[in-house]
């Protein structure tokens, strides 16, 4: 099923480094509400492809919501079709098809103390969080930013400016592989130990994310204070125009530790399910979910504005937490073992396994 997509004008293309571009979109007044976002969310864009018609890719918004801008930042990846196409071809005045903002890699409390880790282009959602928390929040913000070398540091000047403007609250630590080598788990752990009470957000290449996450786990930082962003290209076509898209390809990081997908149909609960849902401060109760459709479709049918993007178990936009009962997923490409142990499920893939189920979208 296709999601409603929108064609937006490219207002500006900014050369951030030799191999990274920021793309600023014009969002007309009538789409402002549809395109409202929280820091850390991403946009899904349709990139034209000779072979397949289009390729769908998710890129984090690097702007902050209060700036009024909608800016993504794209770094070339070796053999990455979409990122190279964007960096080579896109210019101001072009148009692109997009899906509205989505994603759950976003702080619930902007006043919290934040410990941010960005590896390479993984800085994009992280700088959105940092900008927003500094401007709108009151807590401390610490950023560990790892790059190959000085030339590859995206947003270097802005980070310097922020650390001057918010000297009391913002600390940025640059780690250059060319100078210090890759950060080891032990070094990351030593760094993070000073901020163990902070809310942590991690985005970057898979080995970097794994090292940071393991370091944070070893420090005993609980799962609810460890947030990580993974992007995989969409295996299907959410734009609904062509039958194929390019094969799945990691953009910022591969969900290499995602559980093996389980495509076997789960045994659903045969009978009406008592379902309670918390979403955006609202509480909903239903007694007529028969397990004949997945949770997301059931909620949509009931007029509940539940979040989603890919509908394929690939993006985690629809993630919810099971508070009581159990859901079984038909497909999962994005949640890892920790996520599953914490009760996180993808509503677009979930069927009921219990007579009473209580879920929350509030994390
Ligand atoms: Fe993408 Fe459910 S909507 S995983």
Short mmCIF file of C-alpha atoms in Angstrom, two decimals, residues 76-332:
data_model
loop_
_atom_site.label_atom_id
_atom_site.label_comp_id
_atom_site.label_asym_id
_atom_site.label_seq_id
_atom_site.Cartn_x
_atom_site.Cartn_y
_atom_site.Cartn_z
CA UNK A 76 28.26 9.82 -0.24
CA UNK A 77 28.68 6.16 0.56
CA UNK A 78 30.94 3.97 -1.54
CA UNK A 79 28.77 2.44 -4.28
CA UNK A 80 25.74 4.08 -2.70
CA UNK A 81 23.45 4.82 -5.62
CA UNK A 82 21.06 7.24 -3.90
CA UNK A 83 23.60 9.24 -1.88
CA UNK A 84 25.80 9.72 -4.96
CA UNK A 85 22.84 10.65 -7.11
CA UNK A 86 21.80 13.32 -4.59
CA UNK A 87 25.30 14.73 -4.21
CA UNK A 88 25.92 14.74 -7.99
CA UNK A 89 22.58 15.92 -9.34
CA UNK A 90 20.34 17.73 -6.94
CA UNK A 91 20.23 21.52 -7.15
CA UNK A 92 18.06 24.40 -5.98
CA UNK A 93 14.82 24.58 -7.94
CA UNK A 94 14.55 20.80 -8.44
CA UNK A 95 11.68 18.90 -6.88
CA UNK A 96 11.69 15.64 -4.95
CA UNK A 97 9.00 13.34 -3.71
CA UNK A 98 9.02 12.81 0.03
CA UNK A 99 7.14 11.14 2.82
CA UNK A 100 6.46 13.22 5.94
CA UNK A 101 8.86 13.05 8.92
CA UNK A 102 8.97 9.87 10.92
CA UNK A 103 11.05 8.06 13.52
CA UNK A 104 11.39 7.50 17.24
CA UNK A 105 15.04 8.57 17.76
CA UNK A 106 13.99 11.68 19.57
CA UNK A 107 14.33 12.91 23.17
CA UNK A 108 11.16 12.92 25.22
CA UNK A 109 12.44 15.64 27.50
CA UNK A 110 14.49 18.50 26.06
CA UNK A 111 15.47 19.57 29.58
CA UNK A 112 17.24 16.25 30.25
CA UNK A 113 21.04 15.98 30.24
CA UNK A 114 22.00 14.41 26.92
CA UNK A 115 25.01 12.31 25.95
CA UNK A 116 25.22 12.23 22.14
CA UNK A 117 27.44 10.04 19.98
CA UNK A 118 27.77 10.74 16.26
CA UNK A 119 29.98 8.76 13.88
CA UNK A 120 30.54 10.38 10.45
CA UNK A 121 27.22 11.23 8.83
CA UNK A 122 25.54 9.84 11.95
CA UNK A 123 25.87 13.43 13.15
CA UNK A 124 22.73 14.40 11.21
CA UNK A 125 19.99 13.44 13.69
CA UNK A 126 22.37 14.13 16.56
CA UNK A 127 22.99 17.76 15.62
CA UNK A 128 19.26 18.28 15.26
CA UNK A 129 18.85 17.02 18.83
CA UNK A 130 21.77 19.14 20.08
CA UNK A 131 20.56 22.33 18.38
CA UNK A 132 17.05 21.88 19.70
CA UNK A 133 18.01 20.91 23.25
CA UNK A 134 20.42 23.84 23.54
CA UNK A 135 17.92 26.34 22.22
CA UNK A 136 14.75 25.01 23.81
CA UNK A 137 15.92 22.94 26.78
CA UNK A 138 17.88 23.55 29.95
CA UNK A 139 20.05 20.44 30.45
CA UNK A 140 23.67 19.75 29.63
CA UNK A 141 24.59 18.38 26.20
CA UNK A 142 27.77 16.38 25.62
CA UNK A 143 28.69 15.29 22.09
CA UNK A 144 31.30 12.69 21.18
CA UNK A 145 31.83 13.10 17.44
CA UNK A 146 34.03 10.61 15.57
CA UNK A 147 35.33 11.19 12.05
CA UNK A 148 37.94 9.81 9.70
CA UNK A 149 39.89 13.08 9.57
CA UNK A 150 39.44 16.81 10.01
CA UNK A 151 38.22 17.35 6.44
CA UNK A 152 35.32 14.96 6.93
CA UNK A 153 33.85 16.76 9.95
CA UNK A 154 30.36 17.93 8.95
CA UNK A 155 29.04 21.02 10.80
CA UNK A 156 32.49 21.77 12.29
CA UNK A 157 32.01 25.57 12.30
CA UNK A 158 28.53 25.36 13.73
CA UNK A 159 29.62 23.04 16.54
CA UNK A 160 32.36 25.50 17.45
CA UNK A 161 29.83 28.34 17.46
CA UNK A 162 27.43 26.34 19.64
CA UNK A 163 30.16 25.47 22.13
CA UNK A 164 30.95 29.18 22.46
CA UNK A 165 27.32 30.30 22.67
CA UNK A 166 26.44 27.59 25.22
CA UNK A 167 29.78 27.27 27.00
CA UNK A 168 28.10 26.32 30.29
CA UNK A 169 25.93 23.60 28.82
CA UNK A 170 27.53 22.20 25.67
CA UNK A 171 30.72 20.18 25.33
CA UNK A 172 31.85 18.68 22.04
CA UNK A 173 34.67 16.19 21.87
CA UNK A 174 36.06 15.54 18.37
CA UNK A 175 37.67 12.15 17.81
CA UNK A 176 39.68 11.84 14.59
CA UNK A 177 40.64 8.42 13.35
CA UNK A 178 43.59 10.00 11.52
CA UNK A 179 44.97 11.18 14.87
CA UNK A 180 43.63 8.84 17.53
CA UNK A 181 42.68 5.68 15.61
CA UNK A 182 39.24 4.18 15.91
CA UNK A 183 37.71 4.69 19.36
CA UNK A 184 37.82 1.43 21.27
CA UNK A 185 35.04 0.18 23.47
CA UNK A 186 37.26 0.78 26.48
CA UNK A 187 37.92 4.39 25.48
CA UNK A 188 34.23 4.99 24.84
CA UNK A 189 33.36 3.46 28.16
CA UNK A 190 35.90 5.63 29.97
CA UNK A 191 34.45 8.72 28.30
CA UNK A 192 30.82 7.81 29.00
CA UNK A 193 31.41 6.92 32.62
CA UNK A 194 31.40 10.63 33.49
CA UNK A 195 27.92 10.99 32.05
CA UNK A 196 26.28 7.74 33.10
CA UNK A 197 23.19 9.54 34.37
CA UNK A 198 22.52 11.20 31.01
CA UNK A 199 20.06 10.17 28.30
CA UNK A 200 22.16 8.73 25.46
CA UNK A 201 21.65 8.87 21.67
CA UNK A 202 23.91 7.04 19.23
CA UNK A 203 24.02 7.21 15.43
CA UNK A 204 26.78 6.19 13.04
CA UNK A 205 28.30 3.26 11.17
CA UNK A 206 27.42 -0.17 12.53
CA UNK A 207 30.80 -0.91 14.22
CA UNK A 208 30.74 2.49 15.93
CA UNK A 209 27.18 2.00 17.14
CA UNK A 210 28.01 -1.45 18.41
CA UNK A 211 31.09 -0.25 20.32
CA UNK A 212 29.20 2.65 21.91
CA UNK A 213 26.15 0.58 22.77
CA UNK A 214 28.24 -2.14 24.35
CA UNK A 215 30.17 0.46 26.34
CA UNK A 216 26.93 2.02 27.60
CA UNK A 217 25.48 -1.38 28.46
CA UNK A 218 28.63 -2.31 30.38
CA UNK A 219 28.28 0.89 32.38
CA UNK A 220 24.84 -0.29 33.43
CA UNK A 221 22.99 2.45 31.58
CA UNK A 222 19.47 1.06 31.31
CA UNK A 223 17.85 0.36 27.94
CA UNK A 224 15.34 3.17 28.32
CA UNK A 225 18.23 5.68 28.41
CA UNK A 226 20.06 4.16 25.41
CA UNK A 227 18.69 5.24 22.05
CA UNK A 228 20.19 4.23 18.74
CA UNK A 229 19.27 5.06 15.19
CA UNK A 230 19.46 2.52 12.41
CA UNK A 231 18.48 3.12 8.84
CA UNK A 232 17.96 0.54 6.18
CA UNK A 233 16.79 1.36 2.70
CA UNK A 234 13.25 0.33 2.10
CA UNK A 235 12.92 -3.03 0.39
CA UNK A 236 9.50 -2.17 -1.02
CA UNK A 237 8.17 0.98 -2.59
CA UNK A 238 6.24 3.26 -0.25
CA UNK A 239 5.73 5.78 -3.07
CA UNK A 240 3.56 3.40 -5.05
CA UNK A 241 4.70 4.18 -8.60
CA UNK A 242 7.00 1.39 -9.61
CA UNK A 243 7.17 -2.25 -8.70
CA UNK A 244 10.77 -2.48 -7.74
CA UNK A 245 13.30 -0.41 -5.92
CA UNK A 246 16.98 -0.95 -5.48
CA UNK A 247 18.01 -3.79 -3.27
CA UNK A 248 18.30 -3.00 0.40
CA UNK A 249 21.38 -0.98 1.12
CA UNK A 250 22.47 0.64 4.33
CA UNK A 251 22.49 4.43 4.39
CA UNK A 252 23.93 5.48 7.71
CA UNK A 253 24.23 2.19 9.46
CA UNK A 254 23.20 -1.33 8.88
CA UNK A 255 20.83 -3.03 11.23
CA UNK A 256 23.35 -5.82 11.39
CA UNK A 257 22.31 -6.90 14.82
CA UNK A 258 18.63 -7.07 13.99
CA UNK A 259 17.08 -10.39 14.74
CA UNK A 260 16.62 -12.72 11.87
CA UNK A 261 13.26 -11.99 10.34
CA UNK A 262 10.66 -14.51 11.18
CA UNK A 263 8.36 -14.83 8.23
CA UNK A 264 6.35 -17.72 9.60
CA UNK A 265 2.79 -16.64 10.33
CA UNK A 266 2.41 -16.36 14.10
CA UNK A 267 -0.42 -18.12 15.79
CA UNK A 268 -2.82 -15.33 16.53
CA UNK A 269 -5.34 -15.18 19.33
CA UNK A 270 -8.61 -16.50 17.95
CA UNK A 271 -11.25 -14.28 19.43
CA UNK A 272 -11.97 -10.64 20.11
CA UNK A 273 -9.06 -8.99 21.83
CA UNK A 274 -9.42 -6.33 24.49
CA UNK A 275 -6.96 -3.69 23.27
CA UNK A 276 -5.83 -0.58 25.16
CA UNK A 277 -3.66 2.00 23.43
CA UNK A 278 -1.81 5.08 24.69
CA UNK A 279 -0.87 7.51 21.94
CA UNK A 280 -0.01 11.22 22.15
CA UNK A 281 -1.64 11.57 25.56
CA UNK A 282 -4.88 9.86 24.41
CA UNK A 283 -6.18 6.53 25.65
CA UNK A 284 -8.19 4.23 23.38
CA UNK A 285 -9.97 0.99 24.22
CA UNK A 286 -11.33 -1.53 21.73
CA UNK A 287 -12.94 -4.95 22.16
CA UNK A 288 -13.25 -6.11 18.58
CA UNK A 289 -9.78 -6.83 17.23
CA UNK A 290 -10.00 -10.33 15.85
CA UNK A 291 -6.43 -10.68 14.69
CA UNK A 292 -7.58 -10.70 11.08
CA UNK A 293 -5.39 -7.67 10.38
CA UNK A 294 -2.22 -6.24 11.83
CA UNK A 295 -2.37 -3.75 14.68
CA UNK A 296 -1.58 -0.71 12.52
CA UNK A 297 -4.38 -1.48 10.08
CA UNK A 298 -6.84 -2.12 12.90
CA UNK A 299 -6.02 1.23 14.52
CA UNK A 300 -6.29 3.06 11.20
CA UNK A 301 -9.68 1.48 10.61
CA UNK A 302 -10.71 2.84 14.01
CA UNK A 303 -9.57 6.34 13.07
CA UNK A 304 -6.51 6.32 15.34
CA UNK A 305 -3.66 8.38 13.91
CA UNK A 306 -0.96 5.77 14.59
CA UNK A 307 2.52 6.47 13.18
CA UNK A 308 3.98 4.50 10.26
CA UNK A 309 6.19 4.85 7.22
CA UNK A 310 7.28 1.75 5.31
CA UNK A 311 4.60 -0.76 6.45
CA UNK A 312 7.18 -3.46 5.82
CA UNK A 313 8.95 -3.95 9.14
CA UNK A 314 11.94 -1.98 7.86
CA UNK A 315 11.90 1.43 9.50
CA UNK A 316 10.55 1.30 13.09
CA UNK A 317 8.31 4.35 12.59
CA UNK A 318 5.39 2.30 13.88
CA UNK A 319 7.19 0.98 16.99
CA UNK A 320 5.15 0.65 20.16
CA UNK A 321 5.77 -0.95 23.55
CA UNK A 322 3.72 -3.87 24.83
CA UNK A 323 2.78 -3.18 28.45
CA UNK A 324 0.54 -6.21 28.90
CA UNK A 325 -0.22 -9.30 26.80
CA UNK A 326 1.83 -10.14 23.72
CA UNK A 327 2.09 -9.37 20.02
CA UNK A 328 3.80 -11.51 17.39
CA UNK A 329 5.45 -9.93 14.38
CA UNK A 330 5.31 -11.47 10.93
CA UNK A 331 8.43 -9.60 9.84
CA UNK A 332 11.16 -7.55 11.53
#
